[in-house]
Short mmCIF file of C-alpha atoms and ligand atoms in Angstrom, two decimals:
data_model
loop_
_atom_site.label_atom_id
_atom_site.label_comp_id
_atom_site.label_asym_id
_atom_site.label_seq_id
_atom_site.Cartn_x
_atom_site.Cartn_y
_atom_site.Cartn_z
CA MET A 1 22.88 -9.70 3.37
CA SER A 2 19.03 -8.80 5.21
CA ASN A 3 16.07 -9.61 3.29
CA VAL A 4 13.57 -6.59 4.77
CA VAL A 5 9.69 -6.09 4.74
CA ILE A 6 8.36 -2.84 4.94
CA LEU A 7 3.94 -2.73 4.88
CA GLY A 8 2.10 -0.07 6.38
CA THR A 9 -0.17 -1.51 9.38
CA GLN A 10 -3.79 1.35 9.78
CA TRP A 11 -5.96 1.15 6.34
CA GLY A 12 -3.11 2.58 4.19
CA ASP A 13 -1.15 6.03 3.37
CA GLU A 14 1.03 5.77 6.93
CA GLY A 15 4.02 7.67 4.62
CA LYS A 16 5.37 4.65 3.23
CA GLY A 17 7.56 5.94 -0.04
CA LYS A 18 9.03 8.52 1.82
CA ILE A 19 10.62 5.51 4.83
CA ILE A 20 10.97 2.67 1.39
CA ASP A 21 12.62 6.22 -0.37
CA LEU A 22 15.19 6.30 2.91
CA LEU A 23 15.70 2.45 3.45
CA THR A 24 16.60 2.04 -0.43
CA GLU A 25 20.17 2.86 -0.35
CA TYR A 26 21.10 0.04 2.16
CA ALA A 27 19.34 -2.56 -0.56
CA SER A 28 20.64 -3.42 -4.38
CA THR A 29 16.56 -4.29 -5.25
CA VAL A 30 13.48 -2.91 -4.46
CA VAL A 31 10.33 -5.07 -5.21
CA ARG A 32 6.71 -4.68 -5.41
CA PHE A 33 4.92 -7.72 -3.83
CA GLN A 34 1.22 -6.97 -4.17
CA GLY A 35 -1.53 -4.32 -5.55
CA GLY A 36 -1.27 -2.47 -8.46
CA ASN A 37 -1.69 1.19 -9.19
CA ASN A 38 -4.37 2.12 -6.53
CA ALA A 39 -1.44 2.50 -4.70
CA GLY A 40 0.20 6.37 -4.72
CA HIS A 41 3.47 6.37 -2.58
CA THR A 42 4.48 10.06 -2.70
CA LEU A 43 8.63 10.89 -2.69
CA VAL A 44 10.48 13.95 -3.09
CA VAL A 45 13.74 13.73 -4.09
CA GLY A 46 15.79 16.80 -4.49
CA GLY A 47 13.44 19.21 -3.72
CA GLU A 48 11.33 17.69 -6.64
CA LYS A 49 8.00 16.12 -5.77
CA PHE A 50 6.97 12.14 -7.93
CA ILE A 51 4.17 9.65 -7.52
CA LEU A 52 5.13 6.68 -7.86
CA HIS A 53 1.52 3.83 -8.67
CA LEU A 54 3.68 0.81 -10.13
CA ILE A 55 7.03 0.96 -10.55
CA PRO A 56 8.89 0.54 -6.87
CA SER A 57 10.47 4.24 -5.29
CA GLY A 58 14.16 2.47 -5.67
CA ILE A 59 13.27 3.17 -9.53
CA LEU A 60 14.01 6.90 -8.42
CA HIS A 61 18.37 6.08 -7.13
CA PRO A 62 20.40 5.42 -10.05
CA GLY A 63 22.04 1.67 -10.22
CA LYS A 64 19.38 -0.03 -8.38
CA LYS A 65 17.45 -2.88 -9.03
CA CYS A 66 13.36 -2.55 -9.33
CA LEU A 67 10.96 -5.81 -9.37
CA ILE A 68 7.44 -5.79 -10.57
CA GLY A 69 5.99 -9.43 -8.96
CA ASN A 70 4.01 -12.05 -10.02
CA GLY A 71 1.52 -11.04 -7.33
CA VAL A 72 1.48 -7.32 -8.42
CA VAL A 73 -1.59 -6.55 -10.68
CA VAL A 74 -0.96 -4.54 -13.92
CA ASP A 75 -2.32 -2.00 -16.49
CA PRO A 76 -0.26 -2.18 -18.51
CA ALA A 77 -1.08 1.43 -19.83
CA VAL A 78 -0.35 2.26 -16.92
CA LEU A 79 3.16 1.30 -15.99
CA ILE A 80 4.11 2.74 -19.88
CA SER A 81 2.67 6.11 -19.09
CA GLU A 82 5.03 5.87 -16.40
CA ILE A 83 7.58 4.97 -16.99
CA LYS A 84 7.29 7.85 -19.95
CA ARG A 85 6.41 10.02 -17.33
CA LEU A 86 9.66 9.09 -15.15
CA ARG A 87 11.67 9.18 -17.86
CA ALA A 88 10.52 12.85 -19.41
CA ARG A 89 12.25 14.30 -16.18
CA GLY A 90 14.88 12.37 -16.28
CA VAL A 91 15.14 9.46 -14.67
CA LYS A 92 16.80 6.64 -15.79
CA VAL A 93 14.20 3.31 -16.40
CA THR A 94 15.50 0.52 -18.50
CA PRO A 95 14.82 -3.41 -18.09
CA LYS A 96 18.75 -3.02 -16.25
CA ASN A 97 16.98 -2.31 -13.57
CA LEU A 98 13.51 -2.64 -14.17
CA ALA A 99 11.54 -6.05 -14.46
CA LEU A 100 7.99 -6.96 -14.62
CA SER A 101 6.82 -10.56 -13.33
CA GLU A 102 5.95 -12.68 -16.92
CA ARG A 103 3.39 -13.75 -13.85
CA ALA A 104 1.71 -11.34 -12.89
CA HIS A 105 -2.04 -10.84 -13.76
CA LEU A 106 -3.06 -7.93 -16.71
CA ILE A 107 -5.31 -5.19 -15.34
CA MET A 108 -7.34 -5.41 -18.93
CA PRO A 109 -9.70 -2.07 -19.98
CA TYR A 110 -13.03 -4.49 -18.62
CA HIS A 111 -11.91 -4.39 -15.08
CA ASN A 112 -12.02 -1.18 -14.78
CA ALA A 113 -15.21 -1.29 -16.18
CA LEU A 114 -16.34 -3.82 -14.23
CA ASP A 115 -14.46 -1.23 -10.85
CA LEU A 116 -16.66 0.81 -12.03
CA ALA A 117 -19.83 0.14 -12.89
CA ARG A 118 -20.06 -2.10 -9.25
CA GLU A 119 -19.12 0.24 -6.93
CA ALA A 120 -22.30 3.12 -9.32
CA ARG A 121 -24.46 0.26 -8.68
CA LYS A 122 -23.98 -0.15 -5.33
CA GLY A 123 -24.73 3.57 -3.89
CA LYS A 124 -24.32 4.50 -0.87
CA LYS A 125 -23.31 0.46 -0.45
CA LYS A 126 -20.27 1.53 -2.07
CA ILE A 127 -16.58 0.25 -1.19
CA GLY A 128 -15.37 3.09 -2.43
CA THR A 129 -13.05 1.90 -4.51
CA THR A 130 -9.80 3.33 -5.97
CA GLY A 131 -11.98 3.00 -9.91
CA ARG A 132 -8.97 0.97 -10.78
CA GLY A 133 -10.15 -2.51 -11.61
CA ILE A 134 -8.20 -4.03 -9.03
CA GLY A 135 -11.02 -6.05 -7.66
CA PRO A 136 -12.21 -7.72 -10.92
CA CYS A 137 -8.01 -8.16 -12.40
CA TYR A 138 -8.02 -10.71 -8.75
CA GLU A 139 -11.27 -11.97 -9.33
CA ASP A 140 -10.06 -13.00 -12.70
CA LYS A 141 -6.69 -14.61 -11.39
CA ALA A 142 -8.92 -16.91 -8.83
CA ALA A 143 -11.30 -17.71 -11.57
CA ARG A 144 -8.22 -18.80 -13.62
CA VAL A 145 -9.47 -16.91 -16.57
CA GLY A 146 -7.37 -14.42 -16.32
CA LEU A 147 -5.01 -13.26 -18.26
CA ARG A 148 -0.80 -13.12 -17.46
CA VAL A 149 2.17 -10.54 -18.65
CA VAL A 150 3.02 -13.74 -20.66
CA ASP A 151 0.13 -13.75 -22.77
CA LEU A 152 1.58 -10.52 -24.16
CA LEU A 153 3.97 -12.70 -25.57
CA ASN A 154 1.97 -15.34 -26.81
CA ARG A 155 -0.27 -12.96 -29.20
CA LYS A 156 -2.28 -15.85 -30.77
CA HIS A 157 -3.64 -16.89 -26.94
CA PHE A 158 -3.88 -13.73 -25.67
CA LEU A 159 -6.00 -13.41 -28.01
CA ALA A 160 -8.63 -16.28 -28.27
CA ASN A 161 -8.36 -15.63 -24.41
CA LEU A 162 -9.32 -12.17 -24.89
CA ARG A 163 -11.88 -12.80 -27.10
CA THR A 164 -13.52 -15.16 -24.49
CA ASN A 165 -13.46 -12.68 -21.69
CA LEU A 166 -14.92 -10.17 -23.79
CA GLU A 167 -17.33 -12.20 -24.47
CA GLU A 168 -18.78 -13.10 -21.31
CA LYS A 169 -17.52 -9.28 -19.30
CA ASN A 170 -19.34 -7.20 -21.71
CA PHE A 171 -22.74 -9.00 -21.76
CA ILE A 172 -22.15 -8.28 -18.12
CA LEU A 173 -21.56 -4.52 -18.48
CA GLU A 174 -24.25 -4.47 -20.98
CA LYS A 175 -27.06 -6.41 -19.60
CA PHE A 176 -26.92 -6.19 -15.55
CA TYR A 177 -24.85 -2.68 -15.09
CA LYS A 178 -26.77 -1.08 -18.21
CA ALA A 179 -23.36 0.44 -19.35
CA GLU A 180 -21.16 0.68 -22.19
CA PRO A 181 -20.21 -2.00 -23.63
CA LEU A 182 -16.44 -1.87 -25.12
CA ASN A 183 -14.55 -1.93 -28.27
CA ARG A 184 -12.68 -5.93 -28.75
CA ALA A 185 -10.75 -3.61 -31.72
CA LYS A 186 -9.41 -0.93 -29.07
CA ILE A 187 -8.51 -3.37 -27.57
CA THR A 188 -6.57 -4.91 -30.16
CA ARG A 189 -4.72 -1.96 -31.02
CA ASP A 190 -3.91 -0.88 -27.85
CA SER A 191 -2.53 -4.69 -26.68
CA ALA A 192 -0.09 -5.13 -30.50
CA LYS A 193 1.33 -1.26 -28.78
CA TRP A 194 2.07 -2.40 -24.92
CA THR A 195 3.58 -5.38 -26.23
CA ARG A 196 6.40 -4.11 -28.47
CA PHE A 197 7.63 -1.53 -25.25
CA LEU A 198 6.89 -3.75 -22.76
CA ALA A 199 8.26 -6.77 -23.68
CA PRO A 200 11.87 -6.29 -23.09
CA PHE A 201 10.62 -5.97 -19.24
CA VAL A 202 9.50 -8.80 -18.60
CA ALA A 203 11.18 -11.50 -16.81
CA ASN A 204 11.75 -14.40 -14.15
CA ILE A 205 11.16 -12.64 -11.02
CA THR A 206 11.94 -15.49 -8.78
CA GLU A 207 14.71 -16.35 -10.25
CA ARG A 208 16.00 -12.60 -10.38
CA ILE A 209 15.38 -12.57 -6.06
CA ASP A 210 16.84 -15.64 -5.61
CA GLN A 211 20.14 -14.73 -7.07
CA THR A 212 20.46 -12.10 -5.06
CA VAL A 213 19.63 -13.61 -2.39
CA ARG A 214 22.39 -15.85 -3.75
CA LYS A 215 25.27 -12.49 -3.78
CA ASN A 216 24.28 -11.85 -1.03
CA GLU A 217 22.58 -8.56 -1.26
CA ASN A 218 19.72 -6.98 0.41
CA ILE A 219 15.75 -6.75 -0.24
CA LEU A 220 13.55 -5.04 0.52
CA PHE A 221 10.07 -5.65 -0.23
CA GLU A 222 7.24 -2.75 -0.72
CA GLY A 223 4.02 -3.30 0.60
CA ALA A 224 1.35 -1.37 -0.78
CA GLN A 225 -2.04 -0.25 0.53
CA GLY A 226 -2.50 -1.35 4.40
CA THR A 227 -2.96 -4.48 6.68
CA HIS A 228 -6.45 -4.21 7.35
CA LEU A 229 -6.85 -3.52 4.02
CA ASP A 230 -6.59 -6.52 3.89
CA LEU A 231 -9.02 -9.20 2.28
CA ASP A 232 -8.23 -11.98 4.89
CA HIS A 233 -7.05 -9.92 7.83
CA GLY A 234 -8.70 -6.84 6.83
CA THR A 235 -12.67 -5.22 7.64
CA TYR A 236 -13.85 -7.26 5.04
CA PRO A 237 -15.72 -6.03 2.28
CA PHE A 238 -14.03 -2.54 3.47
CA VAL A 239 -10.85 -3.75 2.12
CA THR A 240 -8.20 -3.75 -0.77
CA SER A 241 -8.92 -7.51 -3.38
CA SER A 242 -4.48 -8.48 -2.94
CA ASN A 243 -2.63 -9.07 0.95
CA PRO A 244 -0.60 -6.25 1.94
CA VAL A 245 0.57 -8.29 5.43
CA ALA A 246 3.92 -9.25 5.57
CA GLY A 247 3.16 -13.23 4.78
CA SER A 248 2.01 -11.93 0.79
CA VAL A 249 5.80 -11.81 -0.29
CA SER A 250 6.12 -15.40 -0.02
CA ALA A 251 3.27 -15.79 -2.19
CA GLY A 252 3.62 -12.63 -4.76
CA ALA A 253 7.39 -12.45 -5.22
CA GLY A 254 8.09 -16.27 -4.59
CA LEU A 255 10.64 -15.59 -1.35
CA GLY A 256 10.44 -18.66 1.17
CA PRO A 257 8.92 -17.06 4.28
CA LYS A 258 12.50 -18.09 6.21
CA ARG A 259 14.42 -15.75 3.87
CA ILE A 260 12.19 -12.86 5.66
CA ASP A 261 15.27 -11.14 8.06
CA SER A 262 12.89 -7.73 9.11
CA VAL A 263 9.51 -7.01 8.67
CA VAL A 264 8.93 -2.81 9.65
CA GLY A 265 5.69 -1.42 10.69
CA LEU A 266 4.57 2.07 8.93
CA VAL A 267 2.94 3.65 12.19
CA LYS A 268 1.47 7.36 10.89
CA ALA A 269 0.99 8.93 14.11
CA TYR A 270 -3.27 8.90 13.71
CA THR A 271 -4.95 7.23 12.26
CA THR A 272 -6.70 8.18 8.04
CA ARG A 273 -9.31 6.97 6.31
CA VAL A 274 -10.26 6.21 2.42
CA GLY A 275 -12.89 4.85 0.91
CA ASP A 276 -15.84 3.72 2.76
CA GLY A 277 -16.47 0.87 6.66
CA PRO A 278 -15.49 1.37 9.60
CA PHE A 279 -13.68 4.05 11.85
CA PRO A 280 -13.71 3.88 15.39
CA THR A 281 -11.79 6.89 15.65
CA GLU A 282 -12.75 8.79 13.54
CA LEU A 283 -13.08 12.91 13.08
CA MET A 284 -15.33 14.99 12.41
CA ASP A 285 -14.57 17.93 14.44
CA LYS A 286 -11.51 20.57 13.94
CA ILE A 287 -9.28 18.05 15.12
CA GLY A 288 -9.94 15.65 12.27
CA LYS A 289 -9.65 19.34 9.76
CA HIS A 290 -6.79 20.15 12.15
CA LEU A 291 -4.83 16.57 10.65
CA ARG A 292 -6.47 16.67 7.16
CA ASP A 293 -4.83 20.33 6.64
CA HIS A 294 -2.03 19.80 8.48
CA GLY A 295 -1.25 16.35 6.93
CA GLN A 296 -1.77 17.08 3.87
CA GLU A 297 -4.25 14.33 3.59
CA TYR A 298 -5.95 13.96 -0.18
CA GLY A 299 -5.44 11.00 -1.17
CA SER A 300 -2.35 10.86 -4.19
CA THR A 301 -4.11 8.28 -6.16
CA THR A 302 -7.42 10.12 -6.06
CA GLY A 303 -7.21 12.96 -4.56
CA ARG A 304 -10.00 11.70 -2.15
CA PRO A 305 -9.68 13.69 0.71
CA ARG A 306 -9.52 11.57 3.40
CA ARG A 307 -10.80 10.79 6.77
CA CYS A 308 -9.17 11.26 10.28
CA GLY A 309 -8.93 10.33 13.44
CA TRP A 310 -6.81 9.07 16.28
CA LEU A 311 -4.00 6.59 16.56
CA ASP A 312 -5.94 3.15 16.96
CA THR A 313 -3.73 0.85 19.04
CA VAL A 314 -6.74 -2.38 18.52
CA VAL A 315 -5.62 -1.48 15.18
CA LEU A 316 -2.19 -1.74 15.42
CA ARG A 317 -1.33 -4.67 17.78
CA GLU A 318 -3.58 -6.74 15.45
CA SER A 319 -0.83 -5.61 12.71
CA ALA A 320 2.54 -6.46 14.99
CA ARG A 321 0.44 -9.78 15.80
CA LEU A 322 -0.27 -10.84 11.83
CA ASN A 323 3.13 -9.42 10.43
CA SER A 324 5.25 -10.08 13.49
CA LEU A 325 6.88 -6.59 13.16
CA ASP A 326 10.01 -6.12 14.45
CA MET A 327 9.54 -2.36 15.01
CA VAL A 328 7.99 0.09 13.58
CA ALA A 329 8.02 3.62 11.69
CA LEU A 330 6.12 6.01 12.99
CA THR A 331 5.62 8.55 10.54
CA LYS A 332 3.93 12.17 10.36
CA LEU A 333 4.57 12.82 13.92
CA ASP A 334 5.30 16.30 13.53
CA ILE A 335 1.35 17.05 11.64
CA LEU A 336 0.23 16.41 15.47
CA THR A 337 2.31 19.70 16.73
CA GLY A 338 -0.65 22.10 18.30
CA LEU A 339 -2.66 20.48 19.59
CA ASP A 340 -3.29 21.52 23.60
CA LYS A 341 -4.47 16.96 24.08
CA ILE A 342 -4.07 13.76 22.07
CA LYS A 343 -5.75 10.83 22.20
CA ILE A 344 -4.63 7.29 21.66
CA CYS A 345 -7.12 4.70 21.48
CA VAL A 346 -6.65 1.41 23.51
CA ALA A 347 -9.61 -0.62 24.12
CA TYR A 348 -12.60 0.00 22.37
CA LYS A 349 -16.24 -0.29 24.15
CA LEU A 350 -18.77 -2.93 23.12
CA ASP A 351 -22.66 -3.10 24.14
CA GLY A 352 -21.12 -1.78 27.19
CA LYS A 353 -17.72 -5.08 26.74
CA LYS A 354 -14.21 -3.80 26.92
CA ILE A 355 -13.03 -5.41 24.26
CA LYS A 356 -8.96 -5.49 22.71
CA TYR A 357 -9.99 -6.87 19.62
CA ILE A 358 -11.59 -5.98 16.65
CA PRO A 359 -15.12 -8.14 15.58
CA ALA A 360 -14.60 -10.05 12.09
CA ASP A 361 -18.75 -8.61 12.25
CA LEU A 362 -18.84 -5.40 10.90
CA ASN A 363 -21.64 -4.31 12.05
CA ALA A 364 -20.76 -5.54 16.03
CA PHE A 365 -17.12 -3.48 14.58
CA GLU A 366 -19.68 -0.56 14.05
CA ARG A 367 -20.78 -0.46 17.01
CA CYS A 368 -17.55 0.34 18.39
CA GLU A 369 -16.83 3.03 20.60
CA PRO A 370 -13.49 4.01 20.99
CA VAL A 371 -11.73 3.84 25.08
CA TYR A 372 -8.97 6.33 24.68
CA GLU A 373 -6.57 7.70 27.08
CA THR A 374 -5.36 11.29 27.12
CA LEU A 375 -1.61 12.52 26.55
CA PRO A 376 -0.15 16.34 26.78
CA GLY A 377 0.18 18.26 23.48
CA TRP A 378 3.06 19.82 22.52
CA THR A 379 4.43 23.21 20.89
CA GLU A 380 7.20 23.06 19.88
CA ASP A 381 8.22 22.26 16.59
CA ILE A 382 9.72 19.01 16.21
CA SER A 383 10.31 19.08 12.39
CA GLY A 384 14.00 19.77 13.02
CA ALA A 385 14.89 17.45 15.77
CA LYS A 386 17.82 14.79 14.81
CA LYS A 387 17.81 12.69 18.54
CA MET A 388 15.38 11.46 20.85
CA SER A 389 16.66 13.98 23.51
CA GLY A 390 15.98 16.85 20.92
CA LEU A 391 12.39 16.05 21.36
CA PRO A 392 10.12 17.73 23.96
CA ARG A 393 9.17 15.45 26.84
CA ALA A 394 5.20 15.18 25.28
CA VAL A 395 6.89 13.91 22.30
CA GLN A 396 8.70 11.02 24.35
CA LYS A 397 6.31 10.68 26.53
CA TYR A 398 3.42 10.09 23.60
CA ILE A 399 5.95 7.31 21.16
CA HIS A 400 6.73 5.48 25.03
CA ARG A 401 3.71 5.02 25.63
CA LEU A 402 2.60 4.02 22.95
CA THR A 403 6.18 1.26 22.07
CA ASP A 404 4.27 0.03 25.53
CA LEU A 405 0.61 -0.73 24.00
CA ILE A 406 1.62 -2.03 20.90
CA GLU A 407 5.11 -4.09 22.49
CA VAL A 408 6.88 -2.96 19.35
CA PRO A 409 10.33 -0.41 19.29
CA VAL A 410 10.04 2.30 17.42
CA GLY A 411 12.94 2.31 15.01
CA ILE A 412 12.25 4.97 12.97
CA VAL A 413 10.76 8.56 13.69
CA SER A 414 9.88 10.95 10.59
CA VAL A 415 9.23 14.70 11.75
CA GLY A 416 9.04 15.95 8.32
CA ALA A 417 8.80 14.96 4.74
CA ASP A 418 12.32 15.53 3.42
CA ARG A 419 14.93 12.71 3.96
CA GLU A 420 16.90 14.95 6.55
CA GLN A 421 14.33 15.49 8.92
CA THR A 422 14.25 11.53 10.52
CA ILE A 423 15.82 9.51 13.46
CA MET A 424 17.01 5.93 12.31
CA LEU A 425 16.96 4.57 15.88
CA LYS A 426 17.45 1.35 14.49
CA ASN A 427 18.40 0.46 10.35
CA PRO A 428 16.47 -2.70 9.73
CA PHE A 429 18.87 -3.29 7.47
CA LYS A 430 21.52 -3.98 9.60
CA THR A 431 19.34 -5.14 13.22
CA SER A 432 18.09 -7.83 10.73
CA ARG A 433 17.72 -11.83 12.16
CA LYS A 434 20.85 -13.50 12.52
CA ARG A 435 20.64 -16.82 9.75
P1 IMP B 1 -9.09 -0.96 -4.39
O1 IMP B 1 -7.78 -1.78 -4.04
O2 IMP B 1 -9.60 -0.50 -5.75
O3 IMP B 1 -10.52 -1.85 -4.95
O4 IMP B 1 -10.11 -0.01 -3.73
C1 IMP B 1 -10.03 -0.95 -1.65
C2 IMP B 1 -10.33 -0.18 -0.73
O5 IMP B 1 -9.36 0.39 -0.67
C3 IMP B 1 -11.23 1.09 -0.61
O6 IMP B 1 -11.49 1.75 0.42
C4 IMP B 1 -9.64 2.29 -1.35
O7 IMP B 1 -9.62 3.35 -0.79
C5 IMP B 1 -8.84 1.60 -0.04
N1 IMP B 1 -7.18 1.98 -1.04
C6 IMP B 1 -6.65 0.53 -2.23
N2 IMP B 1 -5.08 1.85 -2.21
C7 IMP B 1 -5.14 2.20 -1.47
C8 IMP B 1 -4.30 2.98 -0.90
O8 IMP B 1 -3.30 2.80 -1.47
N3 IMP B 1 -4.34 4.17 0.47
C9 IMP B 1 -5.10 3.57 1.27
N4 IMP B 1 -5.78 3.14 0.57
C10 IMP B 1 -5.80 2.48 -0.46
#
């Protein structure tokens, strides 16, 4: 039995969907433990493209159980429409293969309204959020005024809290942000529909996880966003409001830390960022355009063009440490094909001094200039490679240099969007630590 965590090591969008889909084959259960529908995991299954925002990717595999943990923030309307859309495409979604934590917090319409109003007011200083109400929902959770999934099952309690919350939120929306207030009657009506639809899916997720562990079955924990969007460890305030690091599995799904067997860090062969915030290796030239065009770097949640740049191993080393990575899954390597030379950032120069860490002071981080190592590029098509030895020498060199710099072995290499376009050197479910 193994419990494997898969998470992003950069600023999200590392190509998690494909790798999670690939590894789901070895697990009985797939669990989301943080974030919400700010995520967008793209999967191509049987030639069909699916984008999932809330439901774990395992849903596309018959017989797999998908759990949404307490650490996730759930927009009930989005979850219902995601279930309906999957069903319309022939995917079976029932309480047998999908369960929702009774302790997860609900993203309410006022959270979306506040997210958008706040970003609009910030103007140029905006965070560049996905506008999905993520921050305001986690704020209410921390302030202990949030509504939880379990509250949907207690109408009286739900409506009383809705009234109190809405009074305050509408006051802020109207008086401070000069935005439209929300209509309580509409939310009340909608919430009755949410309850009817979602009640059968509500469950005690930590107990389900415990039962799965006791049955010696494998569990895959599906991270969303990326390590440098982490509320505590990322480039604050240009971060999300949850903890995408591995330790979050324990808090957000209720699995004790000693039960995590393996942590796989997703590394895209270059770097992207969507939203604002410092990005030392960003490329505003034709190479940046090459990466965006070839890598189809447009947000799967918001459609925004992603900012693109060279691989940054300062960022990756920090991720290796914060997550105690056991292995790396290197994705989108084929996108680098055709580039003359390939650069890897190995350090920063800050006010004339070479440093190998990310300064906590964002102003200092903004002044950091990347120190690059240059490697030869390649022109050969690598999208059909099945083994490491089948890759051109320049590609192998790139992978070896990455391994040396971050001191984590590369276990999986993805050379195209299809499942088959993967070189699996190590299967985390077969190489996990023995307890
Ligand atoms: P929020 O999570 O919507 O509050 O957005 C905060 C920051 O995280 C913004 O820069 C978003 O673009 C970024 N972000 C949130 N979710 C994702 C994701 O799944 N991939 C990449 N960036 C994300």
